[in-house]
PDB file of C-alpha atoms in Angstrom:
ATOM      1  CA  MET A   1      -0.412   0.109   0.028  1.00 98.00           C
ATOM      2  CA  ILE A   2       1.395   3.328  -1.141  1.00 98.00           C
ATOM      3  CA  VAL A   3       0.139   6.363   1.149  1.00 98.00           C
ATOM      4  CA  HIS A   4       0.081   9.388  -0.111  1.00 98.00           C
ATOM      5  CA  MET A   5      -0.431  12.633   1.878  1.00 97.00           C
ATOM      6  CA  LEU A   6      -0.840  16.415   1.396  1.00 97.00           C
ATOM      7  CA  ARG A   7      -1.046  19.179   3.931  1.00 97.00           C
ATOM      8  CA  PHE A   8      -1.905  22.772   2.801  1.00 97.00           C
ATOM      9  CA  ALA A   9      -3.346  25.851   3.490  1.00 97.00           C
ATOM     10  CA  PHE A  10      -5.974  28.257   1.960  1.00 98.00           C
ATOM     11  CA  LYS A  11      -5.317  31.629   0.607  1.00 98.00           C
ATOM     12  CA  GLU A  12      -6.832  34.455   2.892  1.00 97.00           C
ATOM     13  CA  THR A  13      -9.098  35.219   0.121  1.00 98.00           C
ATOM     14  CA  ALA A  14     -10.587  32.133  -0.024  1.00 98.00           C
ATOM     15  CA  THR A  15     -14.136  32.339   1.147  1.00 98.00           C
ATOM     16  CA  ASP A  16     -15.825  29.381   3.110  1.00 98.00           C
ATOM     17  CA  GLU A  17     -17.754  28.352   0.110  1.00 98.00           C
ATOM     18  CA  ASP A  18     -14.534  28.245  -1.481  1.00 98.00           C
ATOM     19  CA  ARG A  19     -12.997  26.080   1.108  1.00 98.00           C
ATOM     20  CA  GLU A  20     -16.202  23.727   0.845  1.00 98.00           C
ATOM     21  CA  ARG A  21     -15.913  23.452  -2.843  1.00 98.00           C
ATOM     22  CA  VAL A  22     -12.077  22.508  -2.732  1.00 98.00           C
ATOM     23  CA  LEU A  23     -12.595  19.885   0.189  1.00 98.00           C
ATOM     24  CA  ALA A  24     -15.675  18.392  -1.847  1.00 98.00           C
ATOM     25  CA  ALA A  25     -13.366  17.867  -5.054  1.00 98.00           C
ATOM     26  CA  MET A  26     -10.722  16.749  -2.882  1.00 98.00           C
ATOM     27  CA  ARG A  27     -13.354  13.960  -1.507  1.00 98.00           C
ATOM     28  CA  ARG A  28     -14.308  13.240  -4.939  1.00 98.00           C
ATOM     29  CA  THR A  29     -10.626  12.700  -6.192  1.00 98.00           C
ATOM     30  CA  ALA A  30     -10.273  10.655  -3.145  1.00 98.00           C
ATOM     31  CA  SER A  31     -12.852   8.127  -3.852  1.00 98.00           C
ATOM     32  CA  VAL A  32     -11.591   7.105  -7.666  1.00 98.00           C
ATOM     33  CA  GLU A  33     -11.727   3.454  -8.256  1.00 98.00           C
ATOM     34  CA  SER A  34      -7.849   3.116  -7.530  1.00 98.00           C
ATOM     35  CA  VAL A  35      -7.943   4.409  -4.040  1.00 98.00           C
ATOM     36  CA  ALA A  36      -8.542   1.897  -1.349  1.00 98.00           C
ATOM     37  CA  PHE A  37      -8.879   4.583   1.316  1.00 98.00           C
ATOM     38  CA  SER A  38      -9.110   8.271   2.393  1.00 98.00           C
ATOM     39  CA  THR A  39      -9.304  10.958   4.642  1.00 98.00           C
ATOM     40  CA  VAL A  40      -9.751  14.789   3.897  1.00 98.00           C
ATOM     41  CA  GLY A  41      -9.673  17.216   6.687  1.00 97.00           C
ATOM     42  CA  GLN A  42      -8.118  19.479   9.172  1.00 96.00           C
ATOM     43  CA  ASN A  43      -4.409  18.779  10.077  1.00 96.00           C
ATOM     44  CA  LEU A  44      -3.478  17.854  13.262  1.00 94.00           C
ATOM     45  CA  GLY A  45       0.017  18.749  12.926  1.00 84.00           C
ATOM     46  CA  GLY A  46       2.376  21.082  14.383  1.00 77.00           C
ATOM     47  CA  PRO A  47       2.394  25.054  13.868  1.00 80.00           C
ATOM     48  CA  ASP A  48       3.824  25.019  10.383  1.00 90.00           C
ATOM     49  CA  GLY A  49       0.938  26.918   8.954  1.00 92.00           C
ATOM     50  CA  PHE A  50      -0.891  23.857   7.135  1.00 96.00           C
ATOM     51  CA  THR A  51      -4.430  23.716   8.245  1.00 96.00           C
ATOM     52  CA  HIS A  52      -5.949  20.944   6.157  1.00 97.00           C
ATOM     53  CA  ALA A  53      -4.839  17.209   4.857  1.00 97.00           C
ATOM     54  CA  TYR A  54      -5.594  14.865   2.395  1.00 98.00           C
ATOM     55  CA  CYS A  55      -4.456  11.250   2.376  1.00 98.00           C
ATOM     56  CA  VAL A  56      -5.103   8.233   0.316  1.00 98.00           C
ATOM     57  CA  GLY A  57      -4.254   4.881   0.262  1.00 98.00           C
ATOM     58  CA  ILE A  58      -3.516   3.503  -3.046  1.00 98.00           C
ATOM     59  CA  PRO A  59      -2.566  -0.174  -3.528  1.00 98.00           C
ATOM     60  CA  ASP A  60       0.619  -0.271  -5.959  1.00 98.00           C
ATOM     61  CA  LEU A  61       2.307   1.465  -8.750  1.00 97.00           C
ATOM     62  CA  PRO A  62      -0.256   0.444 -11.389  1.00 98.00           C
ATOM     63  CA  ALA A  63      -3.050   1.816  -9.442  1.00 98.00           C
ATOM     64  CA  LEU A  64      -1.045   4.993  -8.805  1.00 98.00           C
ATOM     65  CA  ARG A  65      -0.556   5.561 -12.333  1.00 98.00           C
ATOM     66  CA  ARG A  66      -4.417   5.236 -12.725  1.00 98.00           C
ATOM     67  CA  TYR A  67      -4.953   7.839  -9.630  1.00 98.00           C
ATOM     68  CA  MET A  68      -2.598  10.343 -10.921  1.00 98.00           C
ATOM     69  CA  HIS A  69      -4.445  10.109 -14.681  1.00 98.00           C
ATOM     70  CA  ASP A  70      -7.927   9.661 -13.429  1.00 98.00           C
ATOM     71  CA  PRO A  71     -10.176  11.999 -15.392  1.00 98.00           C
ATOM     72  CA  VAL A  72     -12.019  12.981 -12.017  1.00 98.00           C
ATOM     73  CA  HIS A  73      -8.355  13.741 -10.505  1.00 98.00           C
ATOM     74  CA  LEU A  74      -7.303  15.732 -13.519  1.00 98.00           C
ATOM     75  CA  ALA A  75     -10.905  17.851 -13.479  1.00 97.00           C
ATOM     76  CA  GLY A  76     -10.295  18.448  -9.613  1.00 97.00           C
ATOM     77  CA  ASP A  77      -6.858  19.992  -9.792  1.00 97.00           C
ATOM     78  CA  PRO A  78      -7.747  22.920 -11.584  1.00 97.00           C
ATOM     79  CA  GLN A  79     -10.687  23.548  -9.058  1.00 97.00           C
ATOM     80  CA  ILE A  80      -8.475  23.213  -6.220  1.00 98.00           C
ATOM     81  CA  LEU A  81      -5.057  24.614  -6.863  1.00 98.00           C
ATOM     82  CA  PRO A  82      -6.017  28.175  -7.413  1.00 98.00           C
ATOM     83  CA  HIS A  83      -7.430  28.406  -3.703  1.00 98.00           C
ATOM     84  CA  LEU A  84      -4.526  27.072  -2.076  1.00 98.00           C
ATOM     85  CA  ALA A  85      -1.756  29.545  -0.483  1.00 97.00           C
ATOM     86  CA  ARG A  86       0.977  26.460   0.192  1.00 97.00           C
ATOM     87  CA  LEU A  87       1.062  22.520  -0.112  1.00 97.00           C
ATOM     88  CA  ALA A  88       3.375  20.261   1.027  1.00 96.00           C
ATOM     89  CA  ILE A  89       3.666  16.959  -0.540  1.00 94.00           C
ATOM     90  CA  GLY A  90       4.289  13.841   1.824  1.00 92.00           C
ATOM     91  CA  PRO A  91       5.946  12.354   3.434  1.00 91.00           C
ATOM     92  CA  ASP A  92       4.681   9.396   1.662  1.00 96.00           C
ATOM     93  CA  LEU A  93       4.904   6.043   3.082  1.00 97.00           C
ATOM     94  CA  SER A  94       4.398   2.376   2.134  1.00 98.00           C
ATOM     95  CA  ASP A  95       4.374  -1.142   3.668  1.00 98.00           C
ATOM     96  CA  ASP A  96       5.857  -2.289   0.120  1.00 97.00           C
ATOM     97  CA  MET A  97       9.889  -2.758   0.842  1.00 97.00           C
ATOM     98  CA  THR A  98      10.645  -2.930  -2.701  1.00 95.00           C
ATOM     99  CA  PRO A  99      14.095  -0.737  -3.121  1.00 96.00           C
ATOM    100  CA  ALA A 100      12.834   0.640  -6.182  1.00 97.00           C
ATOM    101  CA  LEU A 101       9.420   1.696  -4.909  1.00 98.00           C
ATOM    102  CA  ALA A 102      10.437   5.535  -4.431  1.00 97.00           C
ATOM    103  CA  GLU A 103      12.028   5.786  -7.762  1.00 97.00           C
ATOM    104  CA  GLY A 104       8.874   4.051  -9.431  1.00 97.00           C
ATOM    105  CA  ILE A 105       6.619   6.983  -7.735  1.00 97.00           C
ATOM    106  CA  LEU A 106       9.008   9.650  -9.022  1.00 96.00           C
ATOM    107  CA  ALA A 107       9.066   8.278 -12.425  1.00 98.00           C
ATOM    108  CA  LEU A 108       5.071   8.546 -12.484  1.00 97.00           C
ATOM    109  CA  HIS A 109       5.424  12.126 -11.103  1.00 96.00           C
ATOM    110  CA  GLU A 110       7.566  12.911 -13.736  1.00 97.00           C
ATOM    111  CA  GLU A 111       5.542  11.367 -16.683  1.00 98.00           C
ATOM    112  CA  LYS A 112       2.354  13.421 -15.239  1.00 97.00           C
ATOM    113  CA  VAL A 113       4.569  16.736 -15.152  1.00 97.00           C
ATOM    114  CA  ALA A 114       5.610  16.044 -18.791  1.00 98.00           C
ATOM    115  CA  LEU A 115       1.994  15.505 -19.972  1.00 98.00           C
ATOM    116  CA  TYR A 116       0.631  18.520 -18.145  1.00 97.00           C
ATOM    117  CA  PRO A 117       2.969  21.302 -17.967  1.00 97.00           C
ATOM    118  CA  GLU A 118       0.331  23.703 -17.446  1.00 96.00           C
ATOM    119  CA  TRP A 119      -0.670  21.709 -14.151  1.00 96.00           C
ATOM    120  CA  ALA A 120       3.388  21.383 -13.063  1.00 96.00           C
ATOM    121  CA  ALA A 121       3.380  25.071 -13.748  1.00 96.00           C
ATOM    122  CA  GLU A 122       0.315  25.937 -11.373  1.00 96.00           C
ATOM    123  CA  LEU A 123       1.531  23.699  -8.876  1.00 96.00           C
ATOM    124  CA  ALA A 124       5.167  24.730  -8.746  1.00 95.00           C
ATOM    125  CA  PRO A 125       4.552  28.263  -6.633  1.00 96.00           C
ATOM    126  CA  LEU A 126       2.341  26.365  -4.189  1.00 97.00           C
ATOM    127  CA  LEU A 127       5.314  24.163  -3.190  1.00 95.00           C
ATOM    128  CA  ALA A 128       7.873  26.979  -3.038  1.00 69.00           C
ATOM    129  CA  ALA A 129       5.679  29.196  -0.566  1.00 57.00           C
TER     130      ALA A 129
END
C-alpha cells in the first residue's frame, strides 16, 4: 500500500464556500476506483501553517498511475489549486519494501509533469511558498 499525503493551507481570500468546494473536489478525487482508503480534513500537525490534510491509500504503482491520470483527478486540480496558498507533498510511506518503489513513484510524477506542463506550472509556486 502506498500512502500519499498532502498538507495545505488556503489563501486568505478563499471564502468558506471556496473551502467547501475545494474539500468536496478533493473528496471526489479521493473516491476514485484506484484509492483503497482516504481522509480529507483538518491537519492535526504542528505549527507549520498547514491547516488541512489529504491522505489516500493506493494499493500499488499501477493503481497510482491510474489515480494520477483519472479524469476525476485531472478535473479536480484546476478547481483546487487556485484556492491554495501553500502545499506540502508527503511524506509518503508504504508497507511495500521494494527498494525501487520511491524511484517508481518519482517516475510517475515526472511522467505527469511532462504530459501536463500547465498543471506543473500551477503547482510549482505552491510548493515553493
